Backbone as a ProteinNet text record, in pm:
[ID]
protein_1_A
[PRIMARY]
MANIIMFCILAVVILGSAVMCVATKSFMRAATFLLFVLFGVAGIYFLIDYTFLGAAQISVYAGGVTMLYVFAIQLVSKHTLQGIAERLHGKKVVAGALAALVGFAMVMFIILKHKFMSLAIPNQEVGMDKIGHALMGSEKFQYVLAFEFISVFLLACIIGGIVISRKDK
[TERTIARY]
22786.2	22657.4	22659.4	22771.8	22783.9	22783.9	22843.4	22843.3	22702.6	22620.9	22483.1	22404	22421.5	22352.1	22397.3	22526.8	22579.1	22528.5	22523.3	22471	22324.7	22246.2	22104.1	22087.2	22169.1	22162.4	22198.8	22306.9	22347.9	22243.8	22182.5	22079.8	21959.6	21918.8	21805.5	21840.4	21962.1	22005	22008.8	22064.1	22074.1	21936	21850.6	21717.6	21633.4	21636.5	21560.4	21608.7	21739.4	21793.8	21766.1	21770.2	21741.4	21596.4	21505.3	21363.7	21341.4	21403.7	21387.5	21454.1	21563.8	21631	21538.6	21464.5	21374.6	21244.8	21200.3	21068.6	21069	21181.9	21181.7	21170.5	21117.5	21101.1	21216.1	21294.7	21407.1	21532.4	21598.6	21718.9	21833	21846	21953.7	21931.2	21806.7	21779	21806.1	21772.5	21799.5	21949.5	22028.4	22173.7	22226.1	22167.7	22209.1	22173.8	22054.8	22017.8	22103.8	22141.8	22233	22367.4	22412.5	22537.2	22527.9	22412.9	22394.1	22395.6	22335.9	22337.2	22479.8	22557.8	22695.3	22782.9	22759.7	22832.4	22791.9	22664.8	22620.1	22683.6	22695.9	22762.2	22909.1	22972.8	23111.6	23121	23021.5	23019.8	23010.5	22933.6	22925.8	23059.8	23128.7	23261.8	23357.1	23352.4	23437.9	23398.2	23269.8	23220.4	23273.5	23289.5	23340.5	23491.2	23557.2	23703.1	23758.6	23681.6	23733	23763.8	23870.8	23901.6	23936.7	24000.7	24035.5	23909	23812.7	23688.3	23608.8	23610.9	23541.8	23601.4	23733.8	23800.1	23775.3	23777.1	23748.6	23603.4	23512.6	23371.6	23353.1	23419.4	23406.3	23472.2	23593.1	23665.1	23609	23577.1	23533	23384.7	23302.5	23158.5	23100.4	23119.6	23059.4	23120.2	23249.7	23313.4	23299.8	23343.2	23349.8	23218.1	23148.8	23027.7	22917.1	22901.9	22798.2	22828.1	22953.1	22987.3	22964.2	22988.3	22960	22811.2	22726.1	22581.1	22542.6	22599.8	22566.6	22608.6	22727.1	22770.4	22680.5	22639.1	22549.1	22414.7	22365.6	22238.9	22254.7	22367.5	22388.6	22409.4	22462.8	22485.2	22355.5	22255.4	22127.9	22059.6	21998.4	21937	21818.7	21793.3	21683.1	21547.9	21540.2	21413.4	21377.4	21476.7	21451.1	21401.3	21459.9	21422.8	21289.9	21246.2	21123.3	20999.9	21002.5	20885.4	20871.9	20969.7	20966.8	20890.8	20784.1	20708.1	20655.7	20702.6	20664.1	20561.1	20449.8	20345.2	20343	20321.7	20313.3	20171.8	20162.4	20034.5	20030.9	19912.1	19896.3	19963.9	19955.5	20016.6	20168.9	20226.9	20372.3	20420.8	20346	20384	20377.3	20270.9	20256.2	20364.7	20392.5	20497.3	20634.3	20662.4	20789.6	20803.5	20696.4	20700	20717.2	20650.7	20664.6	20806	20865.7	21003.2	21100.7	21078.5	21164.9	21151.5	21030.6	21008.3	21073.7	21062.9	21127	21278.9	21333.4	21477.8	21524.9	21449.5	21484.5	21479.1	21377.8	21366.2	21483.1	21525.6	21639.8	21768.1	21790	21910.1	21910.1	21797	21788.2	21808.9	21756.2	21775.2	21922.5	21991.8	22134.2	22215	22184.4	22257.3	22236.9	22112.6	22084.1	22135.4	22133.5	22179.9	22330.6	22402.9	22549.1	22609.6	22527.3	22571.3	22684.2	22662.2	22762.3	22787.4	22683.5	22699.6	22787.7	22778.5	22861.3	23005.1	23027.3	23163.6	23243.6	23175.1	23243.7	23325.6	23450.5	23540.7	23544.9	23495.3	23492.7	23632.2	23650.7	23773.3	23898.4	23886.1	24003.9	24022.7	24131	24155.1	24236.2	24207.6	24280.5	24377.4	24503.3	24605.7	24599.9	24658.5	24659.1	24739.4	24839.3	24916.1	24830	24742.7	24653.5	24551.3	24500.3	24405.2	24474.6	24595.9	24670.6	24700.6	24740.4	24766.9	24638.4	24527.4	24400.4	24354.2	24374.8	24329.7	24418.6	24547.9	24640.5	24701.9	24659	24712.1	24637.3	24701.4	24638.8	24605.6	24614.5	24582.6	24431.7	24389.8	24247.9	24202.9	24083.1	24023.6	24101.5	24166.4	24232.5	24179.8	24191	24104.2	24171	24294.4	24358.3	24294.8	24252.4	24188.9	24055.2	23980.6	23853.7	23877.1	23982.5	24013.6	24049.1	24120.1	24155.9	24032.4	23940.5	23816.2	23734.8	23727.8	23652	23716.1	23848.6	23913.3	23887.9	23888.7	23859	23712.7	23622.7	23480.6	23457.6	23519.6	23504.1	23563.8	23674	23730.8	23633.4	23569	23468.4	23350.4	23310.2	23201.6	23240.3	23362.4	23408.3	23412.2	23463.5	23468.1	23326.4	23236	23097.1	23032	23059.7	23006.8	23058.6	23184.2	23240.7	23176.1	23157.6	23094.3	22951	22876	22737.7	22730.9	22819.9	22815.2	22857.9	22934.9	22980.2	22884.4	22788.6	22697.2	22605.9	22566.9	22477.2	22544.3	22673.4	22744.6	22776.6
7164.8	7204.9	7218	7267.9	7282.7	7146.4	7045.1	6910.6	6855.2	6880.5	6831.1	6899.8	7029.8	7103	7052.8	7033	6983.1	6842	6757.8	6622.7	6626.5	6712.9	6723.8	6770.4	6865.9	6913	6800.4	6727	6616.1	6504.5	6478.6	6374.3	6410.7	6537.4	6581.1	6571.3	6610.3	6601.8	6456.1	6368.2	6227	6164.6	6185	6123.6	6181.5	6312	6373.1	6327.4	6322.2	6278.3	6130.4	6049	5906.2	5884.4	5958	5945.9	5992.8	6103.9	6155	6063	5997.3	5903.3	5787.7	5741	5628.8	5674.5	5795.5	5840.8	5900.1	5947.6	6013.7	5912.1	5958.1	5871.1	5884.1	5988.1	6011.4	5942.8	5868.3	5797.1	5892.8	5999.4	6094.8	6167.8	6201.1	6264.2	6167.3	6040.5	5940.4	5928.5	5930.1	5924.5	6050.2	6164.6	6288.9	6286.7	6240.4	6230.5	6127.4	6019.8	5922.8	5986.9	6074.3	6147.1	6233	6299.6	6379.6	6293.2	6175.2	6083.5	6043.8	6009.2	5965.9	6079.9	6201.8	6316.2	6342.8	6323.4	6341	6240.9	6117.5	6015.5	6050.6	6100.1	6145.5	6261	6350.6	6460.3	6411.2	6304.9	6248.3	6188.3	6122.1	6070.2	6183.4	6292.7	6406.4	6467.2	6464.3	6521.5	6445.9	6314.4	6235.1	6210.4	6291.9	6290.8	6160.7	6095.5	5981.8	6031.5	6108.9	6173.8	6073.3	5962.9	5861.4	5801.4	5765.3	5708.3	5811.9	5937.2	6042.2	6061.9	6063.9	6078.7	5957.1	5837.7	5717	5716.8	5764	5772.3	5864.6	5977.5	6072.6	6018.9	5966.2	5924	5796.4	5697.8	5569.1	5570.2	5605	5593.3	5713.9	5832.2	5950.7	5976.6	5955.5	5979.6	5864	5746.6	5632.5	5564.9	5523.6	5445.3	5529	5652.2	5736.3	5764.8	5787.4	5808.7	5681.4	5565.9	5440	5427	5466.3	5465.3	5561.6	5679.9	5779.3	5729.4	5668.9	5615.4	5501	5416.3	5306.2	5359.5	5463.3	5523.8	5584.3	5649	5712.3	5609.8	5491.6	5389.3	5324.7	5320.8	5261.4	5357.2	5301.8	5388.3	5464.4	5581.1	5665	5601.2	5520.5	5454.5	5352.7	5288.5	5191.2	5259.6	5374.2	5443.7	5516.3	5551.9	5628	5547.3	5417.1	5336.1	5293.8	5323.9	5278.3	5378.6	5332.2	5414.6	5321.9	5338.9	5253.8	5325.5	5262.8	5317.1	5237.3	5307	5239.6	5188	5061	4999.9	4969.2	4960.8	4938	4811	4704.7	4577.1	4588.4	4660.3	4675.9	4759.6	4863	4947.7	4868.4	4791.6	4710.7	4604.3	4539.1	4436.7	4498.2	4615.1	4682.2	4724.1	4778.1	4817.7	4696.2	4587.3	4464.6	4408.8	4411.7	4364.2	4453.2	4583.9	4674.5	4650.1	4625.3	4598.4	4467.4	4364.7	4236.6	4253.2	4326.2	4350.1	4426.7	4529.1	4606.3	4518.9	4432.8	4343	4245.4	4196.7	4104.4	4173.8	4295.1	4369.4	4397.1	4440	4467.4	4340.2	4228.3	4101.3	4064.2	4079.3	4045	4137.9	4267.9	4363.9	4333.5	4306.2	4279.9	4144.2	4044.4	3910.4	3907.1	3974.1	3968.4	4082.3	4171.4	4281.6	4362.7	4404.3	4483.4	4617.2	4675.7	4807.5	4801.4	4694.1	4684.7	4647.7	4591.9	4555.2	4674.2	4779.9	4897.7	4962.5	4987	5048.7	5197.8	5281.5	5425.3	5486.8	5587.2	5668.6	5588.7	5480.1	5407.3	5431.6	5496.6	5528.6	5418	5397.4	5300.4	5377.9	5341	5411.8	5379.3	5467.5	5448.3	5324.8	5288.7	5168.6	5043.9	5037.9	4922.5	4916.9	5033.3	5036	4990.9	5038.4	4999.6	4851.4	4794	4650	4569.8	4618.4	4547.4	4553.4	4666.8	4680.2	4604.3	4604.3	4547.8	4415.4	4359	4231.1	4114.7	3997.8	3879.2	3774.6	3810.4	3717.6	3712.6	3641.8	3636.2	3774.9	3815.8	3946.4	4061.1	4037.2	4142.9	4139.6	4249	4270.7	4283.9	4247.5	4267.4	4179.5	4059.8	3972.5	4030	4088.7	4152	4268.8	4347.5	4458.3	4406.5	4295.5	4238.8	4190.4	4125.3	4080.7	4199.2	4304.3	4422.8	4488	4492.3	4554.6	4473.7	4341.8	4259	4276.5	4285.6	4305.1	4439.2	4546.2	4676.8	4679.4	4607.7	4597.6	4527.5	4421.5	4351.8	4443.4	4527	4622	4724.9	4773.2	4870.7	4808.3	4686.7	4617.9	4592.3	4552.3	4531.8	4659.6	4771.6	4900	4939.5	4910.9	4942	4855.5	4727.8	4637.7	4680.7	4717.3	4759.9	4888.4	4982.2	5108.7	5094.9	4995.3	4978.7	4896.5	4826.6	4742.1	4823.3	4943.2	5023	5071.8	5084.8	5135.4	5019.6
6539.1	6487.2	6334.7	6282.2	6136.8	6068.5	6133.1	6075.3	6064.1	6164.5	6161.6	6050.3	6036	5930.1	5792.7	5776.3	5648.8	5620.8	5723.6	5706	5663.7	5725.4	5688.9	5544.9	5502.4	5363.7	5267.7	5298.3	5212.6	5211.8	5326.6	5332.4	5247.6	5251.1	5169.5	5021.1	4984.9	4844.8	4799.6	4883.6	4846.3	4832.2	4931.7	4926.4	4813	4796	4687.4	4551.2	4532.2	4403.9	4379.1	4483.9	4467.4	4426.4	4489.7	4452.8	4310.1	4272.5	4136.6	4033.3	4072.2	3982.4	3947.5	4045.5	4022.4	3956.1	3986.4	3940.6	3800.2	3751.5	3621.5	3507.9	3396	3279.8	3181.2	3194	3103.9	3157.7	3070.3	3112.2	3145.9	3069.2	3095.5	3227.8	3258.2	3387.4	3501.4	3482.2	3586	3611.1	3505.6	3521.6	3591.5	3561.9	3627.6	3775.7	3809.4	3950.7	4023.6	3954.1	4014.3	4044.1	3955.3	3977.6	4103.9	4123	4244.1	4369.7	4362.6	4476.8	4511.3	4410.8	4435.3	4487.1	4437.8	4492.6	4637.6	4670.5	4808.2	4902.5	4857.6	4940.1	4959.8	4854.5	4867.9	4966.4	4964.9	5061.5	5204.3	5227	5362.5	5402.3	5308.2	5339.3	5378	5303.3	5338.2	5471.5	5502	5627.2	5749.2	5735.9	5848.5	5837.5	5754.8	5739.1	5681.2	5594.1	5518.2	5377.6	5366.8	5240.3	5130.9	5168.7	5069.3	5007.4	5091.3	5039.3	4960.4	5004.8	4930.3	4792.3	4784.9	4655	4566.8	4626.3	4549	4500.8	4583	4544.8	4424.8	4428.5	4317.7	4191.4	4203.6	4083.5	4023.5	4106.5	4053.6	4021.2	4119	4098.9	4026.5	4082.7	4021.4	3883.9	3871	3742.4	3646.1	3688.6	3597.8	3568.9	3672.7	3654.2	3590.3	3633.7	3574.8	3428	3394.5	3253.5	3172.4	3232.8	3165.8	3136.8	3232.1	3209.9	3097.9	3099	2996.4	2859	2847.9	2718.8	2673.8	2767.5	2731.9	2684.3	2749.1	2706.5	2568	2540.8	2411.7	2299.8	2334.3	2232.8	2185.9	2272.5	2234.7	2137.6	2034.5	1933	1991	1935.7	1983.8	1954.9	1850.8	1818.2	1925.7	1983.6	2089	2214.7	2247.4	2370.4	2360	2239	2225	2261.3	2239.8	2267.3	2412	2493.4	2632.3	2717.5	2775.9	2869.7	2978.9	3096.6	3208.7	3292.4	3313.2	3398.8	3528	3637	3765.7	3786.4	3814.6	3845.2	3993.8	4049.2	4192.9	4240.4	4161.9	4200.9	4206.4	4110.9	4109	4226.7	4260.8	4374.3	4504.3	4521.8	4643.7	4649.3	4536.3	4534.2	4562.8	4507.6	4534.2	4678.8	4735.7	4876.5	4966.3	4933.2	5012.1	5003.3	4883.3	4866.8	4944.1	4941.9	5018.2	5167.5	5214.5	5356.8	5399.4	5316.1	5347.1	5348.8	5252.3	5250.3	5372.2	5412.1	5531.3	5656.4	5665.3	5781	5786	5671.1	5668.5	5712	5663.8	5702.4	5852.9	5906.1	6050	6132.1	6085.7	6155.7	6160.7	6048.3	6043.6	6133.2	6129.2	6212	6360.3	6398.8	6539.7	6584.6	6498	6535.1	6556.7	6468.7	6476.7	6556.5	6606.9	6693.4	6628.8	6503.1	6433.4	6500.8	6556.1	6617.3	6741.4	6818.4	6938.7	6904.9	6785.4	6745.3	6694.2	6658	6605.4	6716.5	6687.2	6784.6	6755.5	6846.8	6818.5	6822.8	6740.2	6737.6	6705.1	6633.3	6590.7	6441.9	6406.5	6266.7	6200.7	6074.6	5994.8	5907.7	5912.9	5836.4	5688.5	5608.9	5464.5	5425	5503.6	5470.3	5482.9	5583.7	5599	5486.3	5446.9	5335.2	5206.6	5184	5064.9	5060.9	5174.9	5179.6	5158.4	5212.6	5194	5048.7	4981.7	4843.5	4745.7	4768.8	4671	4713.1	4823.9	4867.8	4805.1	4804.8	4746.7	4851.8	4977	5085.4	5106.3	5210.2	5244.6	5290.6	5250.1	5280.2	5218	5105.8	5030.9	4888.1	4814.7	4699.8	4564.1	4547.3	4417.6	4310.4	4344.4	4246.6	4200.8	4293.1	4255.8	4161	4185.6	4095.4	3955.8	3949	3818.3	3744.2	3815	3751.1	3701.2	3781	3740.7	3618.6	3613.5	3497.7	3370.9	3379.8	3262.5	3221.8	3319.5	3291.3	3222.7	3271.6	3208.8	3068	3047.7	2913.5	2819.2	2867.6	2786.1	2754.8	2850.5	2825.9	2720.7	2726.1	2627.5	2488.4	2479.9	2349.8	2298.9	2387.4	2348.4	2299.4	2365.8	2321.7	2185.2	2159.2	2027.3	1920.3	1950	1852.6	1824	1928.4	1909.2	1827.6	1856.4	1784.5	1638.3	1604.2	1466.2	1381.5	1443.2	1365.7	1274.7	1315	1233.8	1105.7	1105.3	989.2	901
[MASK]
+++++++++++++++++++++++++++++++++++++++++++++++++++++++++++++++++++++++++++++++++++++++++++++++++++++++++++++++++++++++++++++++++++++++++++++++++++++++++++++++++++++++++

């Protein structure tokens, strides 16, 4: 019963923060609400006893990606951000809702066509050794090459941020 109550609390925090992240006009508030969403997702991972994924969620996404967004927001000049004001128009809202509905229909079609839910094996735990081999292996369906590409991409972003911040001086 406590798990259900905790899940409901986390779901409300995630959904509320996600809506506020999209609805707010301030970039810093949007980044803060995104941080709350990512912490809520990490809480759900901890709730279902996936401590490795919860820790990775906090360290990589909540810590790294959100700080990267905050630094990018801070690097942009205040004069550029002051002129930005987005108003919601009826056509944009309808187009966004239609795109979300089409995306949801596509996801449901794929899930139902490939029977992902029936393929899930309940109560089968994956050991840390299998996760480690999958993350650091170079075979098919292993991710070390993706990690290398991401590290080079983040290095390029850091160098780009340094170049942008030095141009004003």
